[in-house]
Amino acid sequence: MSKPVTSAIAAAFCSLLLVSQAQAADDKLYLFNWTEYMDPEIITAFEQKYDVEVVQNYYNSLPEMFAKLNAGGASQYDIIVPSNYYVPRLIQTGLVQKLDHSRIPNFTNVKAQFQDPSFDPGSAYSAPYQWGTTGIIYNTDTFPDAPRSWSLMFDPKVNPDYPFAIMGDGQVAMGAACAALGKPYDCDDLDSWRDAAKLMIETKHRDNFSGFSDGTPALQQLARGVTHVGMSYNGDYLLYKSEDPETFAHLDFMIPEEGAEMWVDSMMIPSQAPHPDLAYKFINFILDAKIGAQLSNYNFYASPNAAAEPYLEAALRQPPAQPTDEEMKVLRFTPSLEGEKLQTFQQLWSEVQAR
């Protein structure tokens, strides 16, 4: 008789242990986000409010995020924060789940322009996190009368000598090249891409082209005087300028008049998120008016939250954080590509990088 009793006790103990482990697991939210894009105090406030732990993992590029989700990350993370042109790709590949808006009451705080975005009609799968623009950062001592134009990079007559860098994100770089050629920034036809690729290759071979450099590294190069022109994000520029106003006094941000990128980073729940209930709580928490303002005040990007506006710092209610009406007219979303179009673009971009 002793053996079955022992087995029963052991089974019960194991069962309790499994329940305990499951409960412990339920006390964690797994957030997969861009680096340096979240105020630690917001995380602490969420943890305290819901008595949970937030485990943060980071990525430095959208392809990196997408690859990790495809390799099993869809069942490891509860929240991801992709940019707009990757949202359709995530939906089409089944890596994210549809949102139940009844579980996000603070969604009513979202500005009308972000409630029904072209990349996710009706915000069926995504909730906006932050938004901003990608433009040119340049040295005002070097270019005191700089044209508000991509010619500062792509025209050797306008900038024959001073080192410059171009963003390494293929679609953004090719969009800039399209705009420099007088085509729409969001061009997605083969002829435009070929012309843009040709311009990119010509530009790469200029003596003062210093290479491809994204966001933060581009700003660091400009600050050190390694380059005199680069591409970066308005929020990163404002943040660095606030931290080192003396160094950034001679650096300025502009939206080229030919057109440039406007982007939205959104919160999405992976298709097999381990803790969807916590994910909904987190999305709703971020969309709170004061929390939304706290997030923008921390990273200096514009808030998509209308209710947050009274709590935003003054710098976030004016250019370059908030583009002018004139600038808004030329800003476009980077198009989302799929199927043959995506393959064609990737082949062209690989050629640009190789030649």
C-alpha positions as a Python dict, from the first residue, in 0.01 Angstrom:
ca = {
    (1, 'M'): (0, 0, 0),
    (2, 'S'): (287, 234, 72),
    (3, 'K'): (403, 251, -290),
    (4, 'P'): (72, 379, -439),
    (5, 'V'): (38, 635, -157),
    (6, 'T'): (390, 759, -223),
    (7, 'S'): (312, 782, -596),
    (8, 'A'): (-7, 973, -525),
    (9, 'I'): (174, 1217, -299),
    (10, 'A'): (449, 1260, -558),
    (11, 'A'): (193, 1315, -832),
    (12, 'A'): (11, 1574, -622),
    (13, 'F'): (339, 1750, -542),
    (14, 'C'): (432, 1757, -911),
    (15, 'S'): (90, 1892, -997),
    (16, 'L'): (124, 2171, -741),
    (17, 'L'): (474, 2244, -870),
    (18, 'L'): (346, 2272, -1226),
    (19, 'V'): (65, 2504, -1119),
    (20, 'S'): (313, 2713, -924),
    (21, 'Q'): (542, 2734, -1227),
    (22, 'A'): (251, 2828, -1452),
    (23, 'Q'): (145, 3101, -1211),
    (24, 'A'): (502, 3229, -1194),
    (25, 'A'): (514, 3235, -1572),
    (26, 'D'): (186, 3428, -1580),
    (27, 'D'): (350, 3696, -1368),
    (28, 'K'): (578, 3794, -1658),
    (29, 'L'): (520, 4003, -1969),
    (30, 'Y'): (769, 3950, -2250),
    (31, 'L'): (829, 4272, -2446),
    (32, 'F'): (1025, 4270, -2773),
    (33, 'N'): (1112, 4629, -2862),
    (34, 'W'): (1366, 4859, -3026),
    (35, 'T'): (1666, 4947, -2809),
    (36, 'E'): (1640, 5259, -2590),
    (37, 'Y'): (1275, 5309, -2677),
    (38, 'M'): (1106, 5266, -2339),
    (39, 'D'): (1117, 5470, -2018),
    (40, 'P'): (1229, 5235, -1737),
    (41, 'E'): (997, 5419, -1500),
    (42, 'I'): (698, 5322, -1714),
    (43, 'I'): (801, 4957, -1688),
    (44, 'T'): (832, 4989, -1311),
    (45, 'A'): (488, 5154, -1287),
    (46, 'F'): (330, 4874, -1493),
    (47, 'E'): (499, 4606, -1283),
    (48, 'Q'): (377, 4765, -962),
    (49, 'K'): (23, 4820, -1086),
    (50, 'Y'): (-27, 4461, -1201),
    (51, 'D'): (220, 4286, -970),
    (52, 'V'): (411, 4137, -1262),
    (53, 'E'): (761, 4135, -1405),
    (54, 'V'): (837, 4275, -1750),
    (55, 'V'): (1114, 4095, -1937),
    (56, 'Q'): (1252, 4311, -2217),
    (57, 'N'): (1434, 4187, -2525),
    (58, 'Y'): (1563, 4415, -2797),
    (59, 'Y'): (1625, 4431, -3171),
    (60, 'N'): (1811, 4681, -3385),
    (61, 'S'): (1636, 4625, -3717),
    (62, 'L'): (1303, 4507, -3851),
    (63, 'P'): (1456, 4213, -4043),
    (64, 'E'): (1611, 4097, -3714),
    (65, 'M'): (1274, 4116, -3538),
    (66, 'F'): (1097, 3935, -3823),
    (67, 'A'): (1356, 3658, -3832),
    (68, 'K'): (1326, 3596, -3459),
    (69, 'L'): (947, 3578, -3476),
    (70, 'N'): (970, 3332, -3766),
    (71, 'A'): (1213, 3121, -3565),
    (72, 'G'): (966, 3064, -3280),
    (73, 'G'): (943, 3411, -3131),
    (74, 'A'): (568, 3426, -3197),
    (75, 'S'): (525, 3198, -2895),
    (76, 'Q'): (792, 3368, -2681),
    (77, 'Y'): (688, 3733, -2681),
    (78, 'D'): (369, 3905, -2566),
    (79, 'I'): (423, 4246, -2729),
    (80, 'I'): (626, 4350, -3033),
    (81, 'V'): (673, 4704, -3168),
    (82, 'P'): (719, 4694, -3548),
    (83, 'S'): (720, 4986, -3790),
    (84, 'N'): (426, 5043, -4022),
    (85, 'Y'): (562, 4880, -4339),
    (86, 'Y'): (623, 4551, -4157),
    (87, 'V'): (271, 4537, -4013),
    (88, 'P'): (104, 4389, -4328),
    (89, 'R'): (387, 4137, -4360),
    (90, 'L'): (334, 4022, -4000),
    (91, 'I'): (-41, 3992, -4058),
    (92, 'Q'): (-8, 3800, -4385),
    (93, 'T'): (239, 3552, -4239),
    (94, 'G'): (10, 3482, -3942),
    (95, 'L'): (268, 3595, -3687),
    (96, 'V'): (30, 3831, -3505),
    (97, 'Q'): (-327, 3812, -3377),
    (98, 'K'): (-628, 4036, -3426),
    (99, 'L'): (-697, 4283, -3147),
    (100, 'D'): (-1011, 4283, -2935),
    (101, 'H'): (-1067, 4658, -2900),
    (102, 'S'): (-1315, 4605, -2617),
    (103, 'R'): (-1013, 4513, -2406),
    (104, 'I'): (-833, 4839, -2489),
    (105, 'P'): (-1064, 5116, -2359),
    (106, 'N'): (-785, 5375, -2386),
    (107, 'F'): (-777, 5325, -2762),
    (108, 'T'): (-1030, 5612, -2774),
    (109, 'N'): (-736, 5840, -2680),
    (110, 'V'): (-567, 5772, -3016),
    (111, 'K'): (-570, 6058, -3269),
    (112, 'A'): (-813, 6008, -3557),
    (113, 'Q'): (-531, 5999, -3815),
    (114, 'F'): (-386, 5689, -3645),
    (115, 'Q'): (-711, 5500, -3581),
    (116, 'D'): (-753, 5382, -3938),
    (117, 'P'): (-405, 5364, -4093),
    (118, 'S'): (-357, 5248, -4450),
    (119, 'F'): (-119, 4971, -4338),
    (120, 'D'): (-378, 4826, -4096),
    (121, 'P'): (-736, 4938, -4176),
    (122, 'G'): (-936, 4997, -3862),
    (123, 'S'): (-628, 4917, -3650),
    (124, 'A'): (-748, 4558, -3656),
    (125, 'Y'): (-408, 4420, -3551),
    (126, 'S'): (-209, 4716, -3420),
    (127, 'A'): (-220, 5002, -3171),
    (128, 'P'): (10, 5303, -3223),
    (129, 'Y'): (307, 5343, -2991),
    (130, 'Q'): (504, 5640, -3127),
    (131, 'W'): (543, 5815, -3461),
    (132, 'G'): (801, 6029, -3632),
    (133, 'T'): (984, 6123, -3948),
    (134, 'T'): (1308, 6030, -4122),
    (135, 'G'): (1496, 6325, -4262),
    (136, 'I'): (1835, 6482, -4320),
    (137, 'I'): (2067, 6592, -4039),
    (138, 'Y'): (2335, 6832, -4159),
    (139, 'N'): (2614, 7056, -4034),
    (140, 'T'): (2495, 7417, -4051),
    (141, 'D'): (2853, 7551, -4035),
    (142, 'T'): (2941, 7350, -4346),
    (143, 'F'): (2614, 7425, -4524),
    (144, 'P'): (2485, 7762, -4394),
    (145, 'D'): (2253, 7797, -4694),
    (146, 'A'): (2162, 7430, -4735),
    (147, 'P'): (1875, 7362, -4974),
    (148, 'R'): (1579, 7180, -4819),
    (149, 'S'): (1646, 6897, -5055),
    (150, 'W'): (1788, 6547, -5102),
    (151, 'S'): (2038, 6712, -5337),
    (152, 'L'): (2255, 6767, -5029),
    (153, 'M'): (2330, 6395, -5057),
    (154, 'F'): (2257, 6289, -5411),
    (155, 'D'): (2382, 6585, -5620),
    (156, 'P'): (2763, 6608, -5645),
    (157, 'K'): (2733, 6972, -5754),
    (158, 'V'): (2558, 7065, -5428),
    (159, 'N'): (2794, 6863, -5207),
    (160, 'P'): (3112, 6777, -5398),
    (161, 'D'): (3349, 6738, -5104),
    (162, 'Y'): (3200, 6683, -4759),
    (163, 'P'): (3150, 6327, -4624),
    (164, 'F'): (2793, 6203, -4603),
    (165, 'A'): (2616, 5880, -4508),
    (166, 'I'): (2290, 5725, -4625),
    (167, 'M'): (2056, 5511, -4415),
    (168, 'G'): (2115, 5138, -4444),
    (169, 'D'): (1744, 5047, -4450),
    (170, 'G'): (1699, 4957, -4816),
    (171, 'Q'): (1343, 5079, -4859),
    (172, 'V'): (1408, 5410, -4685),
    (173, 'A'): (1729, 5471, -4880),
    (174, 'M'): (1564, 5384, -5213),
    (175, 'G'): (1265, 5601, -5120),
    (176, 'A'): (1502, 5893, -5067),
    (177, 'A'): (1665, 5824, -5403),
    (178, 'C'): (1322, 5814, -5569),
    (179, 'A'): (1235, 6149, -5412),
    (180, 'A'): (1568, 6297, -5522),
    (181, 'L'): (1477, 6199, -5880),
    (182, 'G'): (1144, 6380, -5856),
    (183, 'K'): (942, 6062, -5807),
    (184, 'P'): (719, 5995, -5504),
    (185, 'Y'): (907, 5889, -5189),
    (186, 'D'): (676, 5587, -5169),
    (187, 'C'): (751, 5474, -5527),
    (188, 'D'): (700, 5100, -5574),
    (189, 'D'): (712, 5042, -5949),
    (190, 'L'): (1001, 4864, -6119),
    (191, 'D'): (1108, 5152, -6344),
    (192, 'S'): (1134, 5390, -6048),
    (193, 'W'): (1328, 5133, -5847),
    (194, 'R'): (1573, 5080, -6133),
    (195, 'D'): (1634, 5453, -6163),
    (196, 'A'): (1674, 5482, -5786),
    (197, 'A'): (1914, 5186, -5776),
    (198, 'K'): (2123, 5344, -6053),
    (199, 'L'): (2140, 5672, -5857),
    (200, 'M'): (2233, 5484, -5539),
    (201, 'I'): (2518, 5301, -5713),
    (202, 'E'): (2647, 5626, -5866),
    (203, 'T'): (2627, 5791, -5525),
    (204, 'K'): (2813, 5506, -5357),
    (205, 'H'): (3107, 5556, -5591),
    (206, 'R'): (3155, 5923, -5505),
    (207, 'D'): (3471, 5993, -5306),
    (208, 'N'): (3285, 6164, -5022),
    (209, 'F'): (3031, 5884, -4964),
    (210, 'S'): (3123, 5746, -4621),
    (211, 'G'): (2889, 5446, -4619),
    (212, 'F'): (2552, 5333, -4488),
    (213, 'S'): (2470, 5441, -4134),
    (214, 'D'): (2140, 5419, -3948),
    (215, 'G'): (1974, 5652, -3697),
    (216, 'T'): (2185, 5670, -3383),
    (217, 'P'): (2526, 5586, -3541),
    (218, 'A'): (2462, 5852, -3804),
    (219, 'L'): (2406, 6114, -3533),
    (220, 'Q'): (2722, 6008, -3353),
    (221, 'Q'): (2923, 6043, -3675),
    (222, 'L'): (2781, 6391, -3731),
    (223, 'A'): (2855, 6494, -3373),
    (224, 'R'): (3220, 6386, -3412),
    (225, 'G'): (3255, 6559, -3748),
    (226, 'V'): (3318, 6231, -3930),
    (227, 'T'): (3031, 6319, -4164),
    (228, 'H'): (2859, 6648, -4244),
    (229, 'V'): (2530, 6507, -4376),
    (230, 'G'): (2334, 6199, -4275),
    (231, 'M'): (1988, 6050, -4234),
    (232, 'S'): (1823, 6001, -3899),
    (233, 'Y'): (1498, 6030, -3705),
    (234, 'N'): (1354, 6351, -3565),
    (235, 'G'): (1315, 6203, -3215),
    (236, 'D'): (1673, 6076, -3195),
    (237, 'Y'): (1797, 6416, -3310),
    (238, 'L'): (1593, 6599, -3044),
    (239, 'L'): (1701, 6359, -2770),
    (240, 'Y'): (2071, 6393, -2853),
    (241, 'K'): (2038, 6769, -2882),
    (242, 'S'): (1873, 6791, -2538),
    (243, 'E'): (2154, 6582, -2385),
    (244, 'D'): (2441, 6768, -2558),
    (245, 'P'): (2316, 7109, -2678),
    (246, 'E'): (2667, 7245, -2731),
    (247, 'T'): (2775, 6971, -2975),
    (248, 'F'): (2442, 6973, -3156),
    (249, 'A'): (2419, 7353, -3181),
    (250, 'H'): (2558, 7337, -3536),
    (251, 'L'): (2349, 7037, -3646),
    (252, 'D'): (1998, 7073, -3782),
    (253, 'F'): (1717, 6843, -3896),
    (254, 'M'): (1511, 6895, -4211),
    (255, 'I'): (1236, 6729, -4412),
    (256, 'P'): (1337, 6750, -4781),
    (257, 'E'): (1077, 6931, -4989),
    (258, 'E'): (1071, 6647, -5246),
    (259, 'G'): (922, 6412, -4986),
    (260, 'A'): (1035, 6187, -4702),
    (261, 'E'): (926, 5913, -4466),
    (262, 'M'): (663, 5939, -4198),
    (263, 'W'): (648, 5627, -3984),
    (264, 'V'): (443, 5477, -3704),
    (265, 'D'): (567, 5214, -3462),
    (266, 'S'): (281, 5001, -3332),
    (267, 'M'): (217, 4754, -3054),
    (268, 'M'): (110, 4409, -3173),
    (269, 'I'): (42, 4078, -3001),
    (270, 'P'): (217, 3773, -3154),
    (271, 'S'): (-14, 3493, -3268),
    (272, 'Q'): (95, 3256, -2990),
    (273, 'A'): (174, 3509, -2718),
    (274, 'P'): (209, 3325, -2385),
    (275, 'H'): (31, 3598, -2185),
    (276, 'P'): (-225, 3778, -2404),
    (277, 'D'): (-417, 3912, -2103),
    (278, 'L'): (-108, 4096, -1983),
    (279, 'A'): (-44, 4212, -2340),
    (280, 'Y'): (-384, 4382, -2351),
    (281, 'K'): (-320, 4542, -2013),
    (282, 'F'): (14, 4672, -2138),
    (283, 'I'): (-130, 4822, -2459),
    (284, 'N'): (-405, 4992, -2262),
    (285, 'F'): (-150, 5119, -2008),
    (286, 'I'): (68, 5277, -2279),
    (287, 'L'): (-240, 5445, -2431),
    (288, 'D'): (-322, 5618, -2102),
    (289, 'A'): (-294, 5996, -2144),
    (290, 'K'): (-24, 6059, -1884),
    (291, 'I'): (173, 5742, -1960),
    (292, 'G'): (163, 5823, -2332),
    (293, 'A'): (303, 6170, -2259),
    (294, 'Q'): (566, 6025, -2026),
    (295, 'L'): (683, 5794, -2304),
    (296, 'S'): (721, 6078, -2554),
    (297, 'N'): (884, 6307, -2297),
    (298, 'Y'): (1138, 6030, -2241),
    (299, 'N'): (1233, 5942, -2600),
    (300, 'F'): (1137, 6270, -2773),
    (301, 'Y'): (916, 6112, -3038),
    (302, 'A'): (570, 6240, -3119),
    (303, 'S'): (274, 6083, -2944),
    (304, 'P'): (-20, 5940, -3142),
    (305, 'N'): (-224, 5997, -2825),
    (306, 'A'): (-453, 6303, -2842),
    (307, 'A'): (-525, 6286, -2468),
    (308, 'A'): (-151, 6304, -2395),
    (309, 'E'): (-99, 6643, -2558),
    (310, 'P'): (-159, 6860, -2247),
    (311, 'Y'): (118, 6672, -2067),
    (312, 'L'): (381, 6689, -2345),
    (313, 'E'): (691, 6905, -2318),
    (314, 'A'): (682, 7216, -2536),
    (315, 'A'): (951, 7080, -2772),
    (316, 'L'): (722, 6791, -2865),
    (317, 'R'): (441, 7019, -2980),
    (318, 'Q'): (645, 7197, -3249),
    (319, 'P'): (888, 7114, -3533),
    (320, 'P'): (1078, 6895, -3579),
    (321, 'A'): (885, 6665, -3342),
    (322, 'Q'): (557, 6786, -3491),
    (323, 'P'): (599, 6854, -3865),
    (324, 'T'): (452, 7170, -4013),
    (325, 'D'): (141, 7154, -4231),
    (326, 'E'): (365, 7206, -4535),
    (327, 'E'): (590, 6917, -4434),
    (328, 'M'): (295, 6687, -4364),
    (329, 'K'): (189, 6727, -4727),
    (330, 'V'): (511, 6566, -4855),
    (331, 'L'): (546, 6290, -4592),
    (332, 'R'): (459, 5935, -4695),
    (333, 'F'): (457, 5590, -4539),
    (334, 'T'): (720, 5348, -4670),
    (335, 'P'): (518, 5091, -4871),
    (336, 'S'): (481, 4737, -4747),
    (337, 'L'): (605, 4484, -5002),
    (338, 'E'): (515, 4119, -5048),
    (339, 'G'): (554, 3830, -5290),
    (340, 'E'): (731, 3895, -5618),
    (341, 'K'): (751, 4268, -5549),
    (342, 'L'): (942, 4205, -5227),
    (343, 'Q'): (1176, 3960, -5402),
    (344, 'T'): (1239, 4205, -5684),
    (345, 'F'): (1318, 4485, -5442),
    (346, 'Q'): (1552, 4265, -5236),
    (347, 'Q'): (1739, 4166, -5553),
    (348, 'L'): (1781, 4530, -5655),
    (349, 'W'): (1894, 4634, -5308),
    (350, 'S'): (2144, 4347, -5296),
    (351, 'E'): (2284, 4473, -5625),
    (352, 'V'): (2314, 4823, -5485),
    (353, 'Q'): (2506, 4690, -5184),
    (354, 'A'): (2733, 4467, -5393),
    (355, 'R'): (2836, 4713, -5662),
}
